[in-house]
Amino acid sequence: MLPSLFITLSVFSIALLEAKHLPSYIVPCKKSDPNLNTCAKQHAIDATARILHGDRSYKIPSFTPFSIPLIDVKGTTGITFQLKDLKLYGLNTTQIKDVNFDLPNNHMYVKVFIPQTQTISQYLMDGKLLSLVIKGEGPAEIISDNVTVEYFIDYVLINKPDGKRYVDVDALKTNLTLNFSKTHYNFGNLFGGNKLLGDNFNNLLNENPKEVDEISGGTNKVIISSIVSSIFNPIFKAVPFDDIFID
Ligand SMILES: *[C@@H]1O[C@H](CO)[C@@H](O)[C@H](O)[C@H]1NC(C)=O
Ligand SMILES: *[C@@H]1O[C@H](CO)[C@@H](O)[C@H](O)[C@H]1NC(C)=O
Ligand SMILES: *[C@@H]1O[C@H](CO)[C@@H](O)[C@H](O)[C@H]1NC(C)=O
Ligand SMILES: *[C@@H]1O[C@H](CO)[C@@H](O)[C@H](O)[C@H]1NC(C)=O
């Protein structure tokens, strides 16, 4: 009996240790506030710069820049596309445009605008794009202008052993829309380093944004989902729901 009792106790004490308040730079709003969304938007604006610097005690990474080791896009177009050692710059200019918390229906919505994002990475491309057979590996730079992201979250609340309600991070349902005015691609070392062919291909990409949308759209959605979950999930895991929205 003793070992099992011990295990129960230690699990319980870990759960108690894990419960945290919101970081001091995120001021909670009241559930009953008739202007809950105005409050949430203002507090999100006030906290954005601080959140983007990361917070080790909440396991929130730094976003200046944001690093992703590997993105692997296997499109339906029959092309393999990988970005390695990716660094995304520009998030420090993020503007919160709209925030909507529908607490009775467990919905959250956030709309942000980023004037310009720049990603620097190593790429690997193998397959057919714009009717050309492409095989290449080297440095890649992708710049997007006037980026608007709308992010929707449906959540469920669960009771944890400490008796408090938390957002169930494993049951989050999310989707997003992405819009930008222009994307500029520069892939180096294409076609075995043939500069003329490489330059022509980069021009082709930049002049045919619709055709590369599937690949860049898929890549961007992976990056954005990773950013949003890097901010929300650690907070949802550590902070009881009733400390995020207070009575
Ligand atoms: C954002 O970061 C870049 C460096 O990555 C810096 O040049 C720029 O001034 C910063 N902008 C703001 C608004 O902090
Ligand atoms: C995303 O989810 C929200 C809420 O569930 C829904 O209203 C919206 O239409 C969805 N958008 C897309 C692009 O799927
Ligand atoms: C997307 O952005 C472009 C340019 O910034 C704008 O003209 C267009 O209306 C936007 N589309 C949507 C669906 O928001
Ligand atoms: C971004 O949007 C602004 C304002 O709508 C516009 O003046 C600018 O030309 C856009 N940038 C690009 C690269 O399209």
mmCIF file of C-alpha atoms and ligand atoms in Angstrom:
data_model
loop_
_atom_site.group_PDB
_atom_site.id
_atom_site.type_symbol
_atom_site.label_atom_id
_atom_site.label_comp_id
_atom_site.label_asym_id
_atom_site.label_seq_id
_atom_site.Cartn_x
_atom_site.Cartn_y
_atom_site.Cartn_z
ATOM 1 C CA MET A 1 0.000 0.000 0.000
ATOM 2 C CA LEU A 2 2.740 2.446 0.867
ATOM 3 C CA PRO A 3 4.263 2.802 -2.611
ATOM 4 C CA SER A 4 0.907 3.530 -4.253
ATOM 5 C CA LEU A 5 -0.008 6.104 -1.615
ATOM 6 C CA PHE A 6 3.333 7.779 -2.154
ATOM 7 C CA ILE A 7 2.780 7.948 -5.909
ATOM 8 C CA THR A 8 -0.655 9.507 -5.495
ATOM 9 C CA LEU A 9 0.684 12.142 -3.152
ATOM 10 C CA SER A 10 3.600 13.088 -5.337
ATOM 11 C CA VAL A 11 1.389 13.437 -8.422
ATOM 12 C CA PHE A 12 -0.961 15.665 -6.457
ATOM 13 C CA SER A 13 1.829 17.878 -5.214
ATOM 14 C CA ILE A 14 3.211 18.261 -8.745
ATOM 15 C CA ALA A 15 -0.246 19.355 -9.899
ATOM 16 C CA LEU A 16 -0.391 21.914 -7.108
ATOM 17 C CA LEU A 17 3.054 23.230 -7.947
ATOM 18 C CA GLU A 18 2.089 23.622 -11.581
ATOM 19 C CA ALA A 19 -0.861 25.943 -10.955
ATOM 20 C CA LYS A 20 0.266 29.483 -11.700
ATOM 21 C CA HIS A 21 -1.260 32.901 -11.889
ATOM 22 C CA LEU A 22 -1.200 34.808 -15.155
ATOM 23 C CA PRO A 23 2.204 36.411 -15.755
ATOM 24 C CA SER A 24 2.197 39.838 -14.089
ATOM 25 C CA TYR A 25 2.292 41.609 -17.477
ATOM 26 C CA ILE A 26 -1.023 40.014 -18.577
ATOM 27 C CA VAL A 27 -3.812 41.702 -16.646
ATOM 28 C CA PRO A 28 -6.918 39.472 -16.423
ATOM 29 C CA CYS A 29 -10.395 40.665 -17.421
ATOM 30 C CA LYS A 30 -13.646 39.965 -15.586
ATOM 31 C CA LYS A 31 -15.970 37.334 -17.062
ATOM 32 C CA SER A 32 -18.912 39.618 -16.237
ATOM 33 C CA ASP A 33 -17.378 42.719 -17.884
ATOM 34 C CA PRO A 34 -19.946 43.886 -20.479
ATOM 35 C CA ASN A 35 -16.941 45.138 -22.494
ATOM 36 C CA LEU A 36 -14.915 41.950 -22.056
ATOM 37 C CA ASN A 37 -13.523 42.107 -25.596
ATOM 38 C CA THR A 38 -12.433 45.743 -25.299
ATOM 39 C CA CYS A 39 -10.714 44.840 -22.032
ATOM 40 C CA ALA A 40 -9.070 41.732 -23.530
ATOM 41 C CA LYS A 41 -7.893 43.620 -26.620
ATOM 42 C CA GLN A 42 -6.341 46.413 -24.548
ATOM 43 C CA HIS A 43 -4.630 43.985 -22.177
ATOM 44 C CA ALA A 44 -3.361 41.945 -25.129
ATOM 45 C CA ILE A 45 -1.941 45.115 -26.715
ATOM 46 C CA ASP A 46 -0.296 46.064 -23.402
ATOM 47 C CA ALA A 47 1.283 42.592 -23.025
ATOM 48 C CA THR A 48 2.337 41.878 -26.624
ATOM 49 C CA ALA A 49 5.834 43.368 -26.538
ATOM 50 C CA ARG A 50 6.617 41.588 -23.256
ATOM 51 C CA ILE A 51 5.198 38.220 -24.398
ATOM 52 C CA LEU A 52 7.226 38.337 -27.620
ATOM 53 C CA HIS A 53 10.444 38.467 -25.591
ATOM 54 C CA GLY A 54 9.565 35.056 -24.175
ATOM 55 C CA ASP A 55 9.195 33.916 -20.576
ATOM 56 C CA ARG A 56 11.149 30.938 -19.313
ATOM 57 C CA SER A 57 9.064 30.480 -16.197
ATOM 58 C CA TYR A 58 6.014 29.822 -18.419
ATOM 59 C CA LYS A 59 8.032 27.974 -21.119
ATOM 60 C CA ILE A 60 7.159 30.648 -23.687
ATOM 61 C CA PRO A 61 10.002 30.935 -26.223
ATOM 62 C CA SER A 62 11.405 34.201 -27.530
ATOM 63 C CA PHE A 63 9.870 35.511 -30.763
ATOM 64 C CA THR A 64 12.641 38.016 -31.552
ATOM 65 C CA PRO A 65 13.318 36.117 -33.781
ATOM 66 C CA PHE A 66 11.195 32.954 -33.593
ATOM 67 C CA SER A 67 13.182 29.775 -34.374
ATOM 68 C CA ILE A 68 11.790 26.582 -35.880
ATOM 69 C CA PRO A 69 14.176 23.635 -36.455
ATOM 70 C CA LEU A 70 12.269 22.000 -39.340
ATOM 71 C CA ILE A 71 9.158 22.507 -41.449
ATOM 72 C CA ASP A 72 8.238 19.691 -43.775
ATOM 73 C CA VAL A 73 5.534 20.406 -46.367
ATOM 74 C CA LYS A 74 4.407 17.486 -48.459
ATOM 75 C CA GLY A 75 1.991 19.237 -50.796
ATOM 76 C CA THR A 76 -0.651 17.568 -52.909
ATOM 77 C CA THR A 77 1.277 18.958 -55.881
ATOM 78 C CA GLY A 78 3.920 16.240 -55.699
ATOM 79 C CA ILE A 79 6.726 18.401 -54.388
ATOM 80 C CA THR A 80 8.804 17.865 -51.277
ATOM 81 C CA PHE A 81 9.610 21.132 -49.579
ATOM 82 C CA GLN A 82 11.572 21.502 -46.367
ATOM 83 C CA LEU A 83 12.756 24.537 -44.448
ATOM 84 C CA LYS A 84 15.481 23.937 -41.868
ATOM 85 C CA ASP A 85 16.904 26.186 -39.117
ATOM 86 C CA LEU A 86 14.208 28.748 -39.816
ATOM 87 C CA LYS A 87 14.324 32.169 -38.176
ATOM 88 C CA LEU A 88 11.307 34.427 -38.478
ATOM 89 C CA TYR A 89 11.822 38.171 -38.005
ATOM 90 C CA GLY A 90 9.225 40.922 -37.770
ATOM 91 C CA LEU A 91 6.938 39.607 -35.051
ATOM 92 C CA ASN A 92 8.094 42.454 -32.790
ATOM 93 C CA THR A 93 5.924 44.754 -34.934
ATOM 94 C CA THR A 94 2.751 42.671 -34.400
ATOM 95 C CA GLN A 95 -0.403 44.746 -33.947
ATOM 96 C CA ILE A 96 -3.446 43.262 -32.211
ATOM 97 C CA LYS A 97 -6.425 44.273 -34.367
ATOM 98 C CA ASP A 98 -9.313 42.400 -32.799
ATOM 99 C CA VAL A 99 -9.967 40.023 -29.925
ATOM 100 C CA ASN A 100 -13.219 38.174 -29.305
ATOM 101 C CA PHE A 101 -13.899 35.871 -26.381
ATOM 102 C CA ASP A 102 -17.255 34.122 -26.477
ATOM 103 C CA LEU A 103 -17.060 32.441 -23.071
ATOM 104 C CA PRO A 104 -20.563 30.884 -23.050
ATOM 105 C CA ASN A 105 -19.737 29.057 -26.312
ATOM 106 C CA ASN A 106 -16.035 28.353 -25.597
ATOM 107 C CA HIS A 107 -14.774 30.299 -28.629
ATOM 108 C CA MET A 108 -11.769 32.607 -28.873
ATOM 109 C CA TYR A 109 -10.772 34.756 -31.833
ATOM 110 C CA VAL A 110 -7.717 36.928 -32.398
ATOM 111 C CA LYS A 111 -6.852 39.072 -35.420
ATOM 112 C CA VAL A 112 -3.341 40.460 -35.825
ATOM 113 C CA PHE A 113 -1.521 42.514 -38.438
ATOM 114 C CA ILE A 114 2.229 42.344 -39.112
ATOM 115 C CA PRO A 115 3.577 44.951 -41.568
ATOM 116 C CA GLN A 116 6.419 42.700 -42.771
ATOM 117 C CA THR A 117 7.770 39.265 -41.922
ATOM 118 C CA GLN A 118 11.116 37.918 -43.045
ATOM 119 C CA THR A 119 12.126 34.254 -42.793
ATOM 120 C CA ILE A 120 15.691 33.089 -43.259
ATOM 121 C CA SER A 121 16.332 29.362 -43.496
ATOM 122 C CA GLN A 122 17.949 26.519 -45.382
ATOM 123 C CA TYR A 123 15.604 24.888 -47.903
ATOM 124 C CA LEU A 124 15.342 21.585 -49.696
ATOM 125 C CA MET A 125 13.081 21.341 -52.735
ATOM 126 C CA ASP A 126 12.460 18.264 -54.853
ATOM 127 C CA GLY A 127 9.640 17.911 -57.336
ATOM 128 C CA LYS A 128 7.655 19.822 -59.919
ATOM 129 C CA LEU A 129 6.656 23.469 -59.544
ATOM 130 C CA LEU A 130 5.308 25.767 -62.266
ATOM 131 C CA SER A 131 5.794 22.840 -64.688
ATOM 132 C CA LEU A 132 9.527 22.777 -63.947
ATOM 133 C CA VAL A 133 11.479 19.961 -62.335
ATOM 134 C CA ILE A 134 13.166 21.551 -59.342
ATOM 135 C CA LYS A 135 15.854 20.061 -57.180
ATOM 136 C CA GLY A 136 17.809 22.315 -54.891
ATOM 137 C CA GLU A 137 19.217 22.834 -51.467
ATOM 138 C CA GLY A 138 20.602 26.061 -50.023
ATOM 139 C CA PRO A 139 19.694 29.353 -48.351
ATOM 140 C CA ALA A 140 16.151 30.746 -48.634
ATOM 141 C CA GLU A 141 14.703 34.132 -47.824
ATOM 142 C CA ILE A 142 10.940 34.748 -47.850
ATOM 143 C CA ILE A 143 9.516 38.205 -47.191
ATOM 144 C CA SER A 144 5.782 38.848 -46.804
ATOM 145 C CA ASP A 145 4.134 42.258 -46.622
ATOM 146 C CA ASN A 146 0.943 43.369 -44.890
ATOM 147 C CA VAL A 147 0.253 40.048 -43.204
ATOM 148 C CA THR A 148 -3.160 39.650 -41.559
ATOM 149 C CA VAL A 149 -3.909 36.530 -39.520
ATOM 150 C CA GLU A 150 -7.256 35.556 -38.045
ATOM 151 C CA TYR A 151 -7.045 32.747 -35.507
ATOM 152 C CA PHE A 152 -10.048 30.810 -34.177
ATOM 153 C CA ILE A 153 -9.920 28.542 -31.128
ATOM 154 C CA ASP A 154 -12.648 26.227 -29.795
ATOM 155 C CA TYR A 155 -11.767 24.927 -26.346
ATOM 156 C CA VAL A 156 -13.157 22.665 -23.636
ATOM 157 C CA LEU A 157 -12.590 23.022 -19.898
ATOM 158 C CA ILE A 158 -11.501 20.128 -17.682
ATOM 159 C CA ASN A 159 -11.061 19.785 -13.942
ATOM 160 C CA LYS A 160 -7.534 18.949 -12.844
ATOM 161 C CA PRO A 161 -6.596 17.185 -9.572
ATOM 162 C CA ASP A 162 -6.107 20.569 -7.860
ATOM 163 C CA GLY A 163 -9.884 21.103 -8.223
ATOM 164 C CA LYS A 164 -9.491 23.962 -10.681
ATOM 165 C CA ARG A 165 -10.773 24.323 -14.237
ATOM 166 C CA TYR A 166 -8.233 24.457 -17.063
ATOM 167 C CA VAL A 167 -8.404 24.688 -20.846
ATOM 168 C CA ASP A 168 -7.745 21.165 -22.199
ATOM 169 C CA VAL A 169 -4.736 21.813 -24.422
ATOM 170 C CA ASP A 170 -5.001 18.387 -26.064
ATOM 171 C CA ALA A 171 -8.577 19.069 -27.186
ATOM 172 C CA LEU A 172 -8.099 22.506 -28.765
ATOM 173 C CA LYS A 173 -9.693 22.915 -32.184
ATOM 174 C CA THR A 174 -8.100 25.699 -34.181
ATOM 175 C CA ASN A 175 -8.235 27.155 -37.639
ATOM 176 C CA LEU A 176 -6.838 30.274 -39.251
ATOM 177 C CA THR A 177 -7.093 32.540 -42.227
ATOM 178 C CA LEU A 178 -4.051 34.251 -43.653
ATOM 179 C CA ASN A 179 -3.826 37.211 -45.973
ATOM 180 C CA PHE A 180 -0.910 39.225 -47.278
ATOM 181 C CA SER A 181 -0.407 41.736 -50.046
ATOM 182 C CA LYS A 182 2.855 40.384 -51.489
ATOM 183 C CA THR A 183 5.456 37.669 -50.899
ATOM 184 C CA HIS A 184 9.005 37.794 -52.181
ATOM 185 C CA TYR A 185 11.035 34.583 -52.536
ATOM 186 C CA ASN A 186 14.752 34.182 -52.945
ATOM 187 C CA PHE A 187 16.058 30.612 -53.119
ATOM 188 C CA GLY A 188 19.824 30.336 -53.504
ATOM 189 C CA ASN A 189 21.820 27.525 -55.125
ATOM 190 C CA LEU A 190 18.993 26.228 -57.333
ATOM 191 C CA PHE A 191 19.750 24.031 -60.339
ATOM 192 C CA GLY A 192 23.140 23.002 -59.027
ATOM 193 C CA GLY A 193 24.150 26.628 -58.482
ATOM 194 C CA ASN A 194 23.395 27.820 -62.047
ATOM 195 C CA LYS A 195 22.772 31.517 -61.316
ATOM 196 C CA LEU A 196 20.905 32.347 -64.513
ATOM 197 C CA LEU A 197 18.449 29.446 -64.139
ATOM 198 C CA GLY A 198 18.107 30.175 -60.412
ATOM 199 C CA ASP A 199 17.388 33.883 -60.929
ATOM 200 C CA ASN A 200 14.840 33.035 -63.629
ATOM 201 C CA PHE A 201 13.098 30.595 -61.329
ATOM 202 C CA ASN A 202 12.981 33.079 -58.436
ATOM 203 C CA ASN A 203 11.472 35.672 -60.799
ATOM 204 C CA LEU A 204 8.929 33.109 -61.961
ATOM 205 C CA LEU A 205 7.925 32.414 -58.339
ATOM 206 C CA ASN A 206 7.609 36.100 -57.536
ATOM 207 C CA GLU A 207 5.490 36.756 -60.619
ATOM 208 C CA ASN A 208 3.161 33.786 -60.087
ATOM 209 C CA PRO A 209 2.057 34.116 -56.476
ATOM 210 C CA LYS A 210 -1.140 32.094 -57.069
ATOM 211 C CA GLU A 211 0.786 29.007 -58.199
ATOM 212 C CA VAL A 212 3.048 28.949 -55.166
ATOM 213 C CA ASP A 213 0.205 29.747 -52.770
ATOM 214 C CA GLU A 214 -0.389 26.135 -51.860
ATOM 215 C CA ILE A 215 3.186 25.624 -50.743
ATOM 216 C CA SER A 216 3.758 28.993 -49.104
ATOM 217 C CA GLY A 217 0.244 28.962 -47.608
ATOM 218 C CA GLY A 218 0.844 25.532 -46.082
ATOM 219 C CA THR A 219 4.238 26.615 -44.753
ATOM 220 C CA ASN A 220 2.870 29.834 -43.281
ATOM 221 C CA LYS A 221 0.007 28.037 -41.567
ATOM 222 C CA VAL A 222 2.445 25.628 -39.916
ATOM 223 C CA ILE A 223 4.559 28.575 -38.726
ATOM 224 C CA ILE A 224 1.599 30.591 -37.444
ATOM 225 C CA SER A 225 0.019 27.632 -35.638
ATOM 226 C CA SER A 226 3.358 26.960 -34.020
ATOM 227 C CA ILE A 227 3.637 30.598 -32.874
ATOM 228 C CA VAL A 228 0.118 30.807 -31.482
ATOM 229 C CA SER A 229 0.346 27.479 -29.657
ATOM 230 C CA SER A 230 3.771 28.481 -28.265
ATOM 231 C CA ILE A 231 2.047 31.417 -26.566
ATOM 232 C CA PHE A 232 -1.354 30.023 -25.594
ATOM 233 C CA ASN A 233 -0.613 26.402 -24.678
ATOM 234 C CA PRO A 234 1.904 27.057 -21.862
ATOM 235 C CA ILE A 235 -0.489 29.574 -20.304
ATOM 236 C CA PHE A 236 -3.515 27.275 -20.682
ATOM 237 C CA LYS A 237 -1.503 24.413 -19.144
ATOM 238 C CA ALA A 238 -0.199 26.370 -16.166
ATOM 239 C CA VAL A 239 -2.927 28.894 -15.355
ATOM 240 C CA PRO A 240 -6.433 27.886 -14.190
ATOM 241 C CA PHE A 241 -9.173 29.259 -16.478
ATOM 242 C CA ASP A 242 -10.701 31.213 -13.586
ATOM 243 C CA ASP A 243 -7.394 33.051 -13.138
ATOM 244 C CA ILE A 244 -7.326 33.969 -16.857
ATOM 245 C CA PHE A 245 -10.894 35.296 -16.703
ATOM 246 C CA ILE A 246 -11.709 36.310 -13.146
ATOM 247 C CA ASP A 247 -15.117 36.611 -11.464
HETATM 248 C C1 LIG B 1 12.113 44.782 -34.450
HETATM 249 O O1 LIG B 1 13.317 44.050 -34.464
HETATM 250 C C2 LIG B 1 14.236 44.496 -35.462
HETATM 251 C C3 LIG B 1 15.439 43.570 -35.403
HETATM 252 O O2 LIG B 1 15.055 42.257 -35.635
HETATM 253 C C4 LIG B 1 14.618 45.946 -35.208
HETATM 254 O O3 LIG B 1 15.467 46.403 -36.243
HETATM 255 C C5 LIG B 1 13.354 46.813 -35.169
HETATM 256 O O4 LIG B 1 13.696 48.146 -34.814
HETATM 257 C C6 LIG B 1 12.365 46.255 -34.163
HETATM 258 N N1 LIG B 1 11.099 47.015 -34.255
HETATM 259 C C7 LIG B 1 10.370 47.335 -33.176
HETATM 260 C C8 LIG B 1 9.100 48.088 -33.442
HETATM 261 O O5 LIG B 1 10.674 46.994 -32.048
HETATM 262 C C1 LIG B 2 -12.945 28.694 -38.054
HETATM 263 O O1 LIG B 2 -13.696 28.377 -36.904
HETATM 264 C C2 LIG B 2 -14.688 29.353 -36.594
HETATM 265 C C3 LIG B 2 -15.281 28.969 -35.246
HETATM 266 O O2 LIG B 2 -15.498 27.591 -35.122
HETATM 267 C C4 LIG B 2 -15.696 29.436 -37.707
HETATM 268 O O3 LIG B 2 -16.667 30.408 -37.400
HETATM 269 C C5 LIG B 2 -14.969 29.829 -38.984
HETATM 270 O O4 LIG B 2 -15.859 29.836 -40.058
HETATM 271 C C6 LIG B 2 -13.842 28.849 -39.272
HETATM 272 N N1 LIG B 2 -13.049 29.386 -40.391
HETATM 273 C C7 LIG B 2 -12.465 28.598 -41.277
HETATM 274 C C8 LIG B 2 -11.645 29.286 -42.303
HETATM 275 O O5 LIG B 2 -12.552 27.389 -41.241
HETATM 276 C C1 LIG B 3 -6.026 40.763 -48.241
HETATM 277 O O1 LIG B 3 -5.060 41.817 -48.279
HETATM 278 C C2 LIG B 3 -5.166 42.616 -49.443
HETATM 279 C C3 LIG B 3 -3.993 43.577 -49.431
HETATM 280 O O2 LIG B 3 -3.492 43.822 -48.134
HETATM 281 C C4 LIG B 3 -6.515 43.315 -49.430
HETATM 282 O O3 LIG B 3 -6.647 44.102 -50.583
HETATM 283 C C5 LIG B 3 -7.625 42.267 -49.392
HETATM 284 O O4 LIG B 3 -8.880 42.891 -49.269
HETATM 285 C C6 LIG B 3 -7.427 41.309 -48.220
HETATM 286 N N1 LIG B 3 -8.407 40.227 -48.304
HETATM 287 C C7 LIG B 3 -9.071 39.750 -47.239
HETATM 288 C C8 LIG B 3 -9.973 38.600 -47.483
HETATM 289 O O5 LIG B 3 -8.947 40.239 -46.118
HETATM 290 C C1 LIG B 4 0.902 47.428 -47.547
HETATM 291 O O1 LIG B 4 -0.283 48.154 -47.258
HETATM 292 C C2 LIG B 4 -0.109 49.569 -47.346
HETATM 293 C C3 LIG B 4 -1.384 50.218 -46.846
HETATM 294 O O2 LIG B 4 -2.530 49.565 -47.337
HETATM 295 C C4 LIG B 4 0.229 49.919 -48.792
HETATM 296 O O3 LIG B 4 0.455 51.316 -48.890
HETATM 297 C C5 LIG B 4 1.504 49.179 -49.211
HETATM 298 O O4 LIG B 4 1.765 49.412 -50.578
HETATM 299 C C6 LIG B 4 1.355 47.683 -48.974
HETATM 300 N N1 LIG B 4 2.634 47.009 -49.249
HETATM 301 C C7 LIG B 4 2.800 46.188 -50.280
HETATM 302 C C8 LIG B 4 4.189 45.637 -50.459
HETATM 303 O O5 LIG B 4 1.903 45.881 -51.041
#
